[in-house]
Amino acid sequence: MSETISPRLAGQMAAGLYVGGGLGTFLSAILPAAPDYNRPGVVAVALLAMIVGIVVSRVPWERWPPRASLIVVPVAFALIALGNHFAAAEPFRYGIYFVVAFAWIGFAHPPGTSFAFAPLFALAYLLPLVTTGTADPVSISSIVHVGPICLAVGESMAWVSTRLRSAQIQLQRAASEARFRSLVQNASDVILVLDQRGTIVYETPSVEKVLGYRPEQRIGGSAFENVHPDDIQTVRAGLGRVLAQPNAEHQLDFRVRHADGSWRGIHAIAKNLLDDEHVRGVLVNCRDITDRQQLEEQLRHQAFHDALTGLANRALFADRVDHALHRAGRHPSSVAVLFLDLDDFKTVNDSLGHEAGDELLRAVADRLRRALREGDTAARLGGDEFAILLEEVDSEGAAEVADRVLDALRGRFRVGRRELGISASIGVAVGRTRASASDLLRNADVAMYRAKAAGKGRVVMFRSGMERAAANRLQLRADLERALQHGELVVHYQPIVDLAGGDIRGVEALVRWNHPRRGLLGPVEFIGLAEETGQILRLGRFVLEEACRQVCAWNRARLARLPLMVSVNLSVKQLEHPGIGEEVAAVLRATGLPPELLTLEITETVLMQDTELTRRALANLKTLGVRIVIDDFGTGYSSLNYLRRFPIDGLKIDRSFVAALETGREEAALVASILSLSRTLRLHTVAEGIERPEQLSRLRALGGELGQGYHFAGPMTSADVAQLVEEQSAFPAAASA
Ligand code: C2E
Ligand code: CA
Ligand code: CA
C-alpha cells in the first residue's frame, strides 16, 4: 500500500479543482469590473480551465506513477497567469488560486513536493504584472506574503495527508494480521516453523486438534521425534532437500504418532524461508490424511480382493505370481501355482440355494487360509475356482501342499443346519523359464481339468503336452454337439457269453464316435467331457434307445436260441438326473424290449456317494423290472455293505482280477471269494477282460457264470454280432473251445 493517495484519486481531485476554478472565474466575469478588464478573454480562460478539467478526469492516471499527475500543475499555473493577464486584477485577488493549487500538490504528493514548484509559481505570479503594467512595487512585494503561504499550505496538507494515510495503513494491517492469525490458529492443518536442525521453533495450536499435543508442548523439541521409525530416513532426506537452497519446496507423506499412541498419516509441504526475515526457518504445512489413506486402502482392497471370501482376486493373484516369478529370477521352478476347483459345487448351489453356496465358499476359503504358510497367497478366481501361489518350493513340495489342501477340505462342512462333504480337484503347475503368470495359471488350469477327468478329488501335476490336449477338448466339445445332432455316434456290441457252454447270452453296448476327421474314437476320449458338459444325458439316451431297439430286433428275428440280453452303461450324471426312471420306461415302451432283458451298469462310485437321491433313483429303476449291476467291481472302495443296502442284481468283476488269475495267488483267492459271495447273495456275475484260454479255464474251475473279453470277441458292429451269433448257432461247439 502506498504512502500517498492513489493516482486516480489525485487526478479526480485535480479535475474537480480545474472545473471548480473555471466555474468561479466564469461567474466573476459577470461582476462589474475595471475598464481595462478583458471580459471575453477571462471567459475564454474559464472555459478552457473547465475543458482541461474534463480531460484530466478522463486520463487513466492509475497506469502511471503518482508523480505523473504533477503535469497538471504547470498547466494550472499557466491558466492562472493567463486569467490574471485578462482580468488585470491586483495579484492578491488571484493568489487564492495558487493556494488551492499548492493545497492539492501537498495533499496528493509526498512532503517537499511543493518546493519544486516555487520557481514556476514566482514566474506565473509576476509575469501578468509585467504584461498588464500593474507591476508596481506593492504588487510585486505581495509575492513575499503569497509565496510562503502557498508553500506552508502545501506542506501542511502533505503532513496531514501522510499522517492520515499511515494511520489507515496501520488499521488495515492490524485487521489483516488478526484475520491471518485466526486462520492459522483455527486451520485444520498444522503449520510449523523449523530451524535448520529440524527443531520446532513455532507450531500452530491446531496441533492439539490434529495430533493431540498441547499447544507449544513440542516447541523446542525435534520435529523427528514423533515420526514413524520407518519414515524417519525419508523425512530427514526431505528436509535436506528443502534446506539445499532458498525457497526450495518439497512434499512428503509420512506417519506421525498421535498423543494417544496411534499412527496418523500426514501429508506435508515444506518450504525453505530461511531468507525471509519474517520467518527465518523452514515452513511446514502438515495435513492429516489418515482418513483419506484409509479410504484409499479400502478401495484398493476392494479392487484386489474377492468380496465374498476376502481372498485375493484374479488381478491381485496374477500380480503376485508375476512378482514371484521375477523374484525367483533364474529359478522359476521354485514358484508353483495350484488351481483348485470344487467338485460338483453346482449341485450344492442348485439344491441348497445360493446362500448356502456362498457360505460353503467362505468356509472353503477359511480352510485354505489355515492350510497355507504365511507367505503363500490364496485367491478366489470366481465361482468355485480358487488358486494358490507357493514360493520357494519344488514340485514335490507343491504336490505335498496340494494333498494337504485336499485333506483340509475333506472334513465335513456345516452349512446352515446341514453338514455336507465336498471334494476338489487340483492342478499344479511349476514355473519354467520365460513362463509368465498367465502361462502358469493356464497350465495349472489345464492340469486341474485332467484331475477332474481322471475322477475328481485328486491332484494332477501339469506336464507339457497337456495344453494341446486342453485345446483339443474345446474343439471336441463343439464337435460332440454336432455329433449328437448328425448321428455320428454309433453303438458297438461286445458279446457276453456263458462260460460253461460258450453261448452268446447277451451283449454290452459300447458307444463309439465316428469322427469325420479323427476316425473312430473310443469312449475314453469323450465320455468324461460329455459328463462335464451335461451332453452325457442325450448321449446316454441315444445309446440306450439304440441298444434296446437293436436287441429287440434281433430277438424278434430269433437270432439266438434264447432271447439276447443287453447291458447299457449308465453314467453317474444320468443316474442323478431326476427323470432317469421315466426315460428308461419310455425307451422300453418305445422299443418293446422286455425289461428283464435290460441290464444297467453303474460304477461303484455311484454307490459311494450314498445319497438319498441315488438310492431312490435305483429303487425307481428296479420297479421297472430292469436289472442293475455294479461295473468294474473291485476297483473302487468296495464296501460289501453296498451290496446289501442297494437293490443290486449282479457284479462285473473287473478285468484286473481276471488278468491276475494266472499269476497272483491272492487275486485268484479274491476272485474265488467274490464268486462265492455272489452265490450267497444270489448275484449274477460277469468276468470282464478274458483274453486268454488259461483265464477262461480258471474261471470255469471257480464256477464263474458269464464272461466277456477279446478271447471271445471284442466290441463289434451290429452286423458283425449278427453274423457271429448265426455262425455260433450253426456250430455251437466252436465257442466253447
Ligand atoms: P466298461 O464298461 O468297463 O467297458 C468295457 C471296456 O473294456 C470296453 O472298452 C471294452 O472294449 C474293453 N474290453 C472288452 N474286452 C476286453 C479285453 O479282453 N481286454 C481289454 N483290455 N479290454 C477289453 P471301451 O469300449 O473303450 O469302453 C470304455 C469305457 O467307456 C467302458 O468301460 C464304459 O465305462 C465307458 N462307456 C462305453 N460306452 C458307454 C456308454 O454308452 N455310456 C457310458 N456312460 N459309458 C460308456
Ligand atoms: Ca460296462
Ligand atoms: Ca467294466
PDB file of C-alpha atoms in Angstrom, residues 44-293:
ATOM      1  CA  ALA A  44     -12.259  32.062 -22.607  1.00  0.00           C
ATOM      2  CA  VAL A  45      -9.747  31.144 -19.874  1.00  0.00           C
ATOM      3  CA  ALA A  46     -12.620  29.986 -17.597  1.00  0.00           C
ATOM      4  CA  LEU A  47     -13.994  27.723 -20.342  1.00  0.00           C
ATOM      5  CA  LEU A  48     -10.516  26.410 -21.139  1.00  0.00           C
ATOM      6  CA  ALA A  49      -9.986  25.533 -17.451  1.00  0.00           C
ATOM      7  CA  MET A  50     -13.247  23.580 -17.395  1.00  0.00           C
ATOM      8  CA  ILE A  51     -12.308  21.707 -20.590  1.00  0.00           C
ATOM      9  CA  VAL A  52      -8.913  20.829 -19.155  1.00  0.00           C
ATOM     10  CA  GLY A  53     -10.695  19.648 -16.008  1.00  0.00           C
ATOM     11  CA  ILE A  54     -12.883  17.296 -18.046  1.00  0.00           C
ATOM     12  CA  VAL A  55      -9.862  15.978 -19.960  1.00  0.00           C
ATOM     13  CA  VAL A  56      -7.926  15.434 -16.708  1.00  0.00           C
ATOM     14  CA  SER A  57     -10.864  13.478 -15.259  1.00  0.00           C
ATOM     15  CA  ARG A  58     -10.671  11.109 -18.229  1.00  0.00           C
ATOM     16  CA  VAL A  59      -6.966  10.371 -18.027  1.00  0.00           C
ATOM     17  CA  PRO A  60      -6.183   6.852 -16.646  1.00  0.00           C
ATOM     18  CA  TRP A  61      -3.763   8.105 -14.004  1.00  0.00           C
ATOM     19  CA  GLU A  62      -3.572   4.721 -12.283  1.00  0.00           C
ATOM     20  CA  ARG A  63      -1.478   3.434 -15.168  1.00  0.00           C
ATOM     21  CA  TRP A  64       1.365   5.784 -14.321  1.00  0.00           C
ATOM     22  CA  PRO A  65       3.341   6.501 -11.172  1.00  0.00           C
ATOM     23  CA  PRO A  66       1.797   9.047  -8.752  1.00  0.00           C
ATOM     24  CA  ARG A  67       4.289  11.715  -9.842  1.00  0.00           C
ATOM     25  CA  ALA A  68       2.779  11.773 -13.331  1.00  0.00           C
ATOM     26  CA  SER A  69      -0.250  13.737 -12.152  1.00  0.00           C
ATOM     27  CA  LEU A  70       2.035  16.654 -11.316  1.00  0.00           C
ATOM     28  CA  ILE A  71       1.892  17.554 -15.018  1.00  0.00           C
ATOM     29  CA  VAL A  72      -1.392  19.359 -14.268  1.00  0.00           C
ATOM     30  CA  VAL A  73       0.482  21.871 -12.071  1.00  0.00           C
ATOM     31  CA  PRO A  74       2.294  23.881 -14.820  1.00  0.00           C
ATOM     32  CA  VAL A  75      -0.916  23.830 -16.887  1.00  0.00           C
ATOM     33  CA  ALA A  76      -2.844  25.241 -13.961  1.00  0.00           C
ATOM     34  CA  PHE A  77      -0.204  27.918 -13.317  1.00  0.00           C
ATOM     35  CA  ALA A  78      -0.330  28.904 -16.983  1.00  0.00           C
ATOM     36  CA  LEU A  79      -4.125  29.259 -16.897  1.00  0.00           C
ATOM     37  CA  ILE A  80      -3.990  31.291 -13.662  1.00  0.00           C
ATOM     38  CA  ALA A  81      -1.409  33.615 -15.202  1.00  0.00           C
ATOM     39  CA  LEU A  82      -3.452  33.976 -18.395  1.00  0.00           C
ATOM     40  CA  GLY A  83      -6.646  34.685 -16.455  1.00  0.00           C
ATOM     41  CA  ASN A  84      -4.841  37.302 -14.495  1.00  0.00           C
ATOM     42  CA  HIS A  85      -3.498  38.855 -17.662  1.00  0.00           C
ATOM     43  CA  PHE A  86      -7.018  39.384 -18.998  1.00  0.00           C
ATOM     44  CA  ALA A  87      -8.536  40.448 -15.679  1.00  0.00           C
ATOM     45  CA  ALA A  88      -5.644  42.752 -14.887  1.00  0.00           C
ATOM     46  CA  ALA A  89      -6.587  42.413 -11.270  1.00  0.00           C
ATOM     47  CA  GLU A  90      -4.270  43.047  -8.353  1.00  0.00           C
ATOM     48  CA  PRO A  91      -2.244  39.901  -7.506  1.00  0.00           C
ATOM     49  CA  PHE A  92      -3.854  39.132  -4.130  1.00  0.00           C
ATOM     50  CA  ARG A  93      -7.148  38.506  -5.772  1.00  0.00           C
ATOM     51  CA  TYR A  94      -5.855  35.520  -7.672  1.00  0.00           C
ATOM     52  CA  GLY A  95      -3.222  34.466  -5.136  1.00  0.00           C
ATOM     53  CA  ILE A  96      -6.005  32.355  -3.750  1.00  0.00           C
ATOM     54  CA  TYR A  97      -5.871  30.154  -6.914  1.00  0.00           C
ATOM     55  CA  PHE A  98      -2.233  29.376  -6.211  1.00  0.00           C
ATOM     56  CA  VAL A  99      -3.003  28.475  -2.598  1.00  0.00           C
ATOM     57  CA  VAL A 100      -5.561  25.949  -3.795  1.00  0.00           C
ATOM     58  CA  ALA A 101      -3.102  24.510  -6.342  1.00  0.00           C
ATOM     59  CA  PHE A 102      -0.466  24.041  -3.626  1.00  0.00           C
ATOM     60  CA  ALA A 103      -3.021  22.525  -1.305  1.00  0.00           C
ATOM     61  CA  TRP A 104      -3.630  19.879  -3.984  1.00  0.00           C
ATOM     62  CA  ILE A 105       0.097  19.303  -4.532  1.00  0.00           C
ATOM     63  CA  GLY A 106       0.589  18.735  -0.823  1.00  0.00           C
ATOM     64  CA  PHE A 107      -2.458  16.528  -0.372  1.00  0.00           C
ATOM     65  CA  ALA A 108      -1.774  14.251  -3.308  1.00  0.00           C
ATOM     66  CA  HIS A 109       2.014  14.042  -3.159  1.00  0.00           C
ATOM     67  CA  PRO A 110       4.799  13.364  -0.675  1.00  0.00           C
ATOM     68  CA  PRO A 111       6.071  16.179   1.575  1.00  0.00           C
ATOM     69  CA  GLY A 112       8.592  18.516  -0.098  1.00  0.00           C
ATOM     70  CA  THR A 113       6.968  18.353  -3.499  1.00  0.00           C
ATOM     71  CA  SER A 114       5.643  21.929  -3.292  1.00  0.00           C
ATOM     72  CA  PHE A 115       9.147  23.381  -3.062  1.00  0.00           C
ATOM     73  CA  ALA A 116       9.926  22.110  -6.529  1.00  0.00           C
ATOM     74  CA  PHE A 117       7.179  24.345  -7.918  1.00  0.00           C
ATOM     75  CA  ALA A 118       8.325  27.550  -6.162  1.00  0.00           C
ATOM     76  CA  PRO A 119      10.224  28.973  -9.182  1.00  0.00           C
ATOM     77  CA  LEU A 120       7.392  28.210 -11.574  1.00  0.00           C
ATOM     78  CA  PHE A 121       4.971  29.841  -9.130  1.00  0.00           C
ATOM     79  CA  ALA A 122       7.125  33.013  -8.980  1.00  0.00           C
ATOM     80  CA  LEU A 123       7.151  33.209 -12.764  1.00  0.00           C
ATOM     81  CA  ALA A 124       3.368  32.720 -13.097  1.00  0.00           C
ATOM     82  CA  TYR A 125       2.755  35.241 -10.327  1.00  0.00           C
ATOM     83  CA  LEU A 126       4.965  38.009 -11.652  1.00  0.00           C
ATOM     84  CA  LEU A 127       4.578  37.694 -15.418  1.00  0.00           C
ATOM     85  CA  PRO A 128       0.996  39.118 -15.644  1.00  0.00           C
ATOM     86  CA  LEU A 129       2.092  42.096 -13.514  1.00  0.00           C
ATOM     87  CA  VAL A 130       4.562  42.922 -16.224  1.00  0.00           C
ATOM     88  CA  THR A 131       2.215  42.296 -19.172  1.00  0.00           C
ATOM     89  CA  THR A 132      -0.650  44.299 -17.688  1.00  0.00           C
ATOM     90  CA  GLY A 133       1.567  47.090 -16.457  1.00  0.00           C
ATOM     91  CA  THR A 134       0.484  46.683 -12.866  1.00  0.00           C
ATOM     92  CA  ALA A 135       3.997  45.844 -11.696  1.00  0.00           C
ATOM     93  CA  ASP A 136       4.129  48.485  -9.057  1.00  0.00           C
ATOM     94  CA  PRO A 137       6.327  47.825  -6.016  1.00  0.00           C
ATOM     95  CA  VAL A 138       3.348  46.998  -3.774  1.00  0.00           C
ATOM     96  CA  SER A 139       2.060  44.345  -6.162  1.00  0.00           C
ATOM     97  CA  ILE A 140       5.473  42.802  -6.674  1.00  0.00           C
ATOM     98  CA  SER A 141       6.215  42.684  -2.975  1.00  0.00           C
ATOM     99  CA  SER A 142       2.956  40.795  -2.331  1.00  0.00           C
ATOM    100  CA  ILE A 143       4.744  37.677  -3.537  1.00  0.00           C
ATOM    101  CA  VAL A 144       6.645  37.803  -0.223  1.00  0.00           C
ATOM    102  CA  HIS A 145       3.349  37.044   1.525  1.00  0.00           C
ATOM    103  CA  VAL A 146       1.652  34.836  -1.021  1.00  0.00           C
ATOM    104  CA  GLY A 147       4.685  32.611  -1.762  1.00  0.00           C
ATOM    105  CA  PRO A 148       5.293  31.365   1.856  1.00  0.00           C
ATOM    106  CA  ILE A 149       1.558  30.944   2.368  1.00  0.00           C
ATOM    107  CA  CYS A 150       1.383  28.684  -0.687  1.00  0.00           C
ATOM    108  CA  LEU A 151       4.359  26.588   0.470  1.00  0.00           C
ATOM    109  CA  ALA A 152       3.071  26.455   4.039  1.00  0.00           C
ATOM    110  CA  VAL A 153      -0.382  25.298   2.897  1.00  0.00           C
ATOM    111  CA  GLY A 154       1.168  22.707   0.510  1.00  0.00           C
ATOM    112  CA  GLU A 155       3.496  21.261   3.143  1.00  0.00           C
ATOM    113  CA  SER A 156       0.934  21.149   5.919  1.00  0.00           C
ATOM    114  CA  MET A 157      -1.522  19.442   3.636  1.00  0.00           C
ATOM    115  CA  ALA A 158       1.244  16.928   2.828  1.00  0.00           C
ATOM    116  CA  TRP A 159       1.894  16.390   6.532  1.00  0.00           C
ATOM    117  CA  VAL A 160      -1.764  15.858   7.371  1.00  0.00           C
ATOM    118  CA  SER A 161      -2.277  13.589   4.397  1.00  0.00           C
ATOM    119  CA  THR A 162       0.711  11.375   5.294  1.00  0.00           C
ATOM    120  CA  ARG A 163      -0.484  11.020   8.869  1.00  0.00           C
ATOM    121  CA  LEU A 164      -3.937  10.066   7.746  1.00  0.00           C
ATOM    122  CA  ARG A 165      -2.569   7.541   5.308  1.00  0.00           C
ATOM    123  CA  SER A 166      -0.261   5.807   7.761  1.00  0.00           C
ATOM    124  CA  ALA A 167      -2.999   5.621  10.378  1.00  0.00           C
ATOM    125  CA  GLN A 168      -5.227   3.973   7.807  1.00  0.00           C
ATOM    126  CA  ILE A 169      -2.493   1.598   6.724  1.00  0.00           C
ATOM    127  CA  GLN A 170      -1.872   0.545  10.292  1.00  0.00           C
ATOM    128  CA  LEU A 171      -5.501  -0.100  10.866  1.00  0.00           C
ATOM    129  CA  GLN A 172      -5.709  -2.276   7.765  1.00  0.00           C
ATOM    130  CA  ARG A 173      -2.543  -4.150   8.644  1.00  0.00           C
ATOM    131  CA  ALA A 174      -3.815  -4.873  12.123  1.00  0.00           C
ATOM    132  CA  ALA A 175      -7.055  -6.163  10.689  1.00  0.00           C
ATOM    133  CA  SER A 176      -5.359  -8.445   8.221  1.00  0.00           C
ATOM    134  CA  GLU A 177      -2.939  -9.743  10.827  1.00  0.00           C
ATOM    135  CA  ALA A 178      -5.785 -10.600  13.115  1.00  0.00           C
ATOM    136  CA  ARG A 179      -7.514 -12.365  10.295  1.00  0.00           C
ATOM    137  CA  PHE A 180      -4.368 -14.268   9.365  1.00  0.00           C
ATOM    138  CA  ARG A 181      -3.712 -15.274  12.964  1.00  0.00           C
ATOM    139  CA  SER A 182      -7.167 -16.667  13.419  1.00  0.00           C
ATOM    140  CA  LEU A 183      -6.846 -18.502  10.104  1.00  0.00           C
ATOM    141  CA  VAL A 184      -3.584 -20.089  11.152  1.00  0.00           C
ATOM    142  CA  GLN A 185      -4.785 -20.976  14.622  1.00  0.00           C
ATOM    143  CA  ASN A 186      -8.060 -22.447  13.570  1.00  0.00           C
ATOM    144  CA  ALA A 187      -6.804 -24.232  10.483  1.00  0.00           C
ATOM    145  CA  SER A 188      -7.243 -27.989  10.365  1.00  0.00           C
ATOM    146  CA  ASP A 189      -3.656 -28.098   9.145  1.00  0.00           C
ATOM    147  CA  VAL A 190      -0.708 -27.752  11.483  1.00  0.00           C
ATOM    148  CA  ILE A 191       1.833 -25.175  10.456  1.00  0.00           C
ATOM    149  CA  LEU A 192       5.321 -25.484  11.865  1.00  0.00           C
ATOM    150  CA  VAL A 193       8.464 -23.451  11.564  1.00  0.00           C
ATOM    151  CA  LEU A 194      11.640 -25.492  11.899  1.00  0.00           C
ATOM    152  CA  ASP A 195      15.194 -24.384  12.186  1.00  0.00           C
ATOM    153  CA  GLN A 196      17.961 -25.933  10.136  1.00  0.00           C
ATOM    154  CA  ARG A 197      18.385 -28.867  12.509  1.00  0.00           C
ATOM    155  CA  GLY A 198      14.696 -29.688  12.473  1.00  0.00           C
ATOM    156  CA  THR A 199      13.911 -28.197  15.874  1.00  0.00           C
ATOM    157  CA  ILE A 200      10.372 -26.894  16.169  1.00  0.00           C
ATOM    158  CA  VAL A 201      10.519 -23.141  16.561  1.00  0.00           C
ATOM    159  CA  TYR A 202       6.837 -22.481  16.149  1.00  0.00           C
ATOM    160  CA  GLU A 203       3.758 -24.609  15.800  1.00  0.00           C
ATOM    161  CA  THR A 204       0.126 -23.616  15.420  1.00  0.00           C
ATOM    162  CA  PRO A 205      -2.247 -24.534  18.247  1.00  0.00           C
ATOM    163  CA  SER A 206      -4.153 -26.701  15.770  1.00  0.00           C
ATOM    164  CA  VAL A 207      -1.613 -29.400  16.699  1.00  0.00           C
ATOM    165  CA  GLU A 208      -3.894 -30.197  19.606  1.00  0.00           C
ATOM    166  CA  LYS A 209      -6.799 -30.970  17.328  1.00  0.00           C
ATOM    167  CA  VAL A 210      -4.728 -32.887  14.806  1.00  0.00           C
ATOM    168  CA  LEU A 211      -2.159 -34.746  16.880  1.00  0.00           C
ATOM    169  CA  GLY A 212      -3.405 -34.341  20.437  1.00  0.00           C
ATOM    170  CA  TYR A 213      -0.358 -32.450  21.786  1.00  0.00           C
ATOM    171  CA  ARG A 214      -0.877 -29.321  23.900  1.00  0.00           C
ATOM    172  CA  PRO A 215      -0.058 -26.105  22.008  1.00  0.00           C
ATOM    173  CA  GLU A 216       3.610 -25.252  22.450  1.00  0.00           C
ATOM    174  CA  GLN A 217       4.290 -28.623  24.109  1.00  0.00           C
ATOM    175  CA  ARG A 218       6.597 -29.627  21.282  1.00  0.00           C
ATOM    176  CA  ILE A 219       8.244 -26.270  20.703  1.00  0.00           C
ATOM    177  CA  GLY A 220      11.994 -26.604  21.218  1.00  0.00           C
ATOM    178  CA  GLY A 221      11.864 -30.355  20.549  1.00  0.00           C
ATOM    179  CA  SER A 222      12.891 -32.191  17.395  1.00  0.00           C
ATOM    180  CA  ALA A 223      10.356 -32.466  14.623  1.00  0.00           C
ATOM    181  CA  PHE A 224      11.522 -36.048  14.002  1.00  0.00           C
ATOM    182  CA  GLU A 225      10.691 -37.198  17.499  1.00  0.00           C
ATOM    183  CA  ASN A 226       7.191 -38.431  16.720  1.00  0.00           C
ATOM    184  CA  VAL A 227       7.802 -39.578  13.159  1.00  0.00           C
ATOM    185  CA  HIS A 228       7.365 -43.301  12.477  1.00  0.00           C
ATOM    186  CA  PRO A 229      10.767 -45.057  12.668  1.00  0.00           C
ATOM    187  CA  ASP A 230      10.307 -46.453   9.146  1.00  0.00           C
ATOM    188  CA  ASP A 231       9.718 -42.964   7.763  1.00  0.00           C
ATOM    189  CA  ILE A 232      12.463 -41.026   9.555  1.00  0.00           C
ATOM    190  CA  GLN A 233      15.001 -41.616   6.796  1.00  0.00           C
ATOM    191  CA  THR A 234      12.754 -40.169   4.104  1.00  0.00           C
ATOM    192  CA  VAL A 235      11.666 -37.255   6.264  1.00  0.00           C
ATOM    193  CA  ARG A 236      15.305 -36.349   7.011  1.00  0.00           C
ATOM    194  CA  ALA A 237      16.177 -36.604   3.342  1.00  0.00           C
ATOM    195  CA  GLY A 238      13.198 -34.371   2.527  1.00  0.00           C
ATOM    196  CA  LEU A 239      14.313 -31.700   4.974  1.00  0.00           C
ATOM    197  CA  GLY A 240      17.809 -31.923   3.495  1.00  0.00           C
ATOM    198  CA  ARG A 241      16.415 -31.223   0.032  1.00  0.00           C
ATOM    199  CA  VAL A 242      14.457 -28.227   1.273  1.00  0.00           C
ATOM    200  CA  LEU A 243      17.490 -26.811   3.060  1.00  0.00           C
ATOM    201  CA  ALA A 244      19.651 -27.180  -0.044  1.00  0.00           C
ATOM    202  CA  GLN A 245      18.525 -23.863  -1.497  1.00  0.00           C
ATOM    203  CA  PRO A 246      16.442 -20.829  -0.568  1.00  0.00           C
ATOM    204  CA  ASN A 247      12.755 -21.101  -1.406  1.00  0.00           C
ATOM    205  CA  ALA A 248      13.050 -24.809  -2.235  1.00  0.00           C
ATOM    206  CA  GLU A 249       9.794 -26.697  -1.725  1.00  0.00           C
ATOM    207  CA  HIS A 250       9.193 -30.376  -1.094  1.00  0.00           C
ATOM    208  CA  GLN A 251       6.143 -32.551  -0.427  1.00  0.00           C
ATOM    209  CA  LEU A 252       6.131 -35.741   1.564  1.00  0.00           C
ATOM    210  CA  ASP A 253       3.780 -38.324   3.117  1.00  0.00           C
ATOM    211  CA  PHE A 254       4.762 -39.983   6.372  1.00  0.00           C
ATOM    212  CA  ARG A 255       3.343 -41.237   9.653  1.00  0.00           C
ATOM    213  CA  VAL A 256       3.371 -39.380  12.957  1.00  0.00           C
ATOM    214  CA  ARG A 257       2.493 -40.668  16.390  1.00  0.00           C
ATOM    215  CA  HIS A 258      -0.647 -39.127  17.850  1.00  0.00           C
ATOM    216  CA  ALA A 259      -0.540 -38.300  21.557  1.00  0.00           C
ATOM    217  CA  ASP A 260      -2.854 -41.280  22.098  1.00  0.00           C
ATOM    218  CA  GLY A 261      -0.221 -43.583  20.600  1.00  0.00           C
ATOM    219  CA  SER A 262      -1.931 -44.242  17.259  1.00  0.00           C
ATOM    220  CA  TRP A 263      -0.226 -43.502  13.948  1.00  0.00           C
ATOM    221  CA  ARG A 264      -1.642 -40.771  11.745  1.00  0.00           C
ATOM    222  CA  GLY A 265      -0.865 -40.305   8.051  1.00  0.00           C
ATOM    223  CA  ILE A 266       0.481 -36.834   7.324  1.00  0.00           C
ATOM    224  CA  HIS A 267       0.919 -35.001   4.064  1.00  0.00           C
ATOM    225  CA  ALA A 268       3.496 -32.213   4.490  1.00  0.00           C
ATOM    226  CA  ILE A 269       4.587 -29.362   2.258  1.00  0.00           C
ATOM    227  CA  ALA A 270       7.842 -27.791   3.415  1.00  0.00           C
ATOM    228  CA  LYS A 271       9.309 -24.556   2.113  1.00  0.00           C
ATOM    229  CA  ASN A 272      12.691 -23.040   2.831  1.00  0.00           C
ATOM    230  CA  LEU A 273      12.020 -19.498   4.106  1.00  0.00           C
ATOM    231  CA  LEU A 274      15.325 -19.062   5.949  1.00  0.00           C
ATOM    232  CA  ASP A 275      15.934 -15.907   3.940  1.00  0.00           C
ATOM    233  CA  ASP A 276      12.527 -14.448   4.720  1.00  0.00           C
ATOM    234  CA  GLU A 277      13.013 -12.009   7.584  1.00  0.00           C
ATOM    235  CA  HIS A 278       9.537 -12.701   8.935  1.00  0.00           C
ATOM    236  CA  VAL A 279      10.005 -16.454   9.127  1.00  0.00           C
ATOM    237  CA  ARG A 280      13.718 -17.316   9.246  1.00  0.00           C
ATOM    238  CA  GLY A 281      13.066 -21.037   9.102  1.00  0.00           C
ATOM    239  CA  VAL A 282      11.530 -23.890   7.177  1.00  0.00           C
ATOM    240  CA  LEU A 283       7.775 -23.503   6.968  1.00  0.00           C
ATOM    241  CA  VAL A 284       5.984 -26.830   7.081  1.00  0.00           C
ATOM    242  CA  ASN A 285       2.290 -27.268   6.416  1.00  0.00           C
ATOM    243  CA  CYS A 286       1.036 -30.616   7.717  1.00  0.00           C
ATOM    244  CA  ARG A 287      -2.317 -32.118   6.887  1.00  0.00           C
ATOM    245  CA  ASP A 288      -3.845 -35.223   8.449  1.00  0.00           C
ATOM    246  CA  ILE A 289      -4.636 -37.601   5.589  1.00  0.00           C
ATOM    247  CA  THR A 290      -5.319 -40.708   7.682  1.00  0.00           C
ATOM    248  CA  ASP A 291      -8.968 -40.887   6.673  1.00  0.00           C
ATOM    249  CA  ARG A 292      -8.128 -40.390   3.047  1.00  0.00           C
ATOM    250  CA  GLN A 293      -5.459 -43.081   3.231  1.00  0.00           C
TER     251      GLN A 293
END
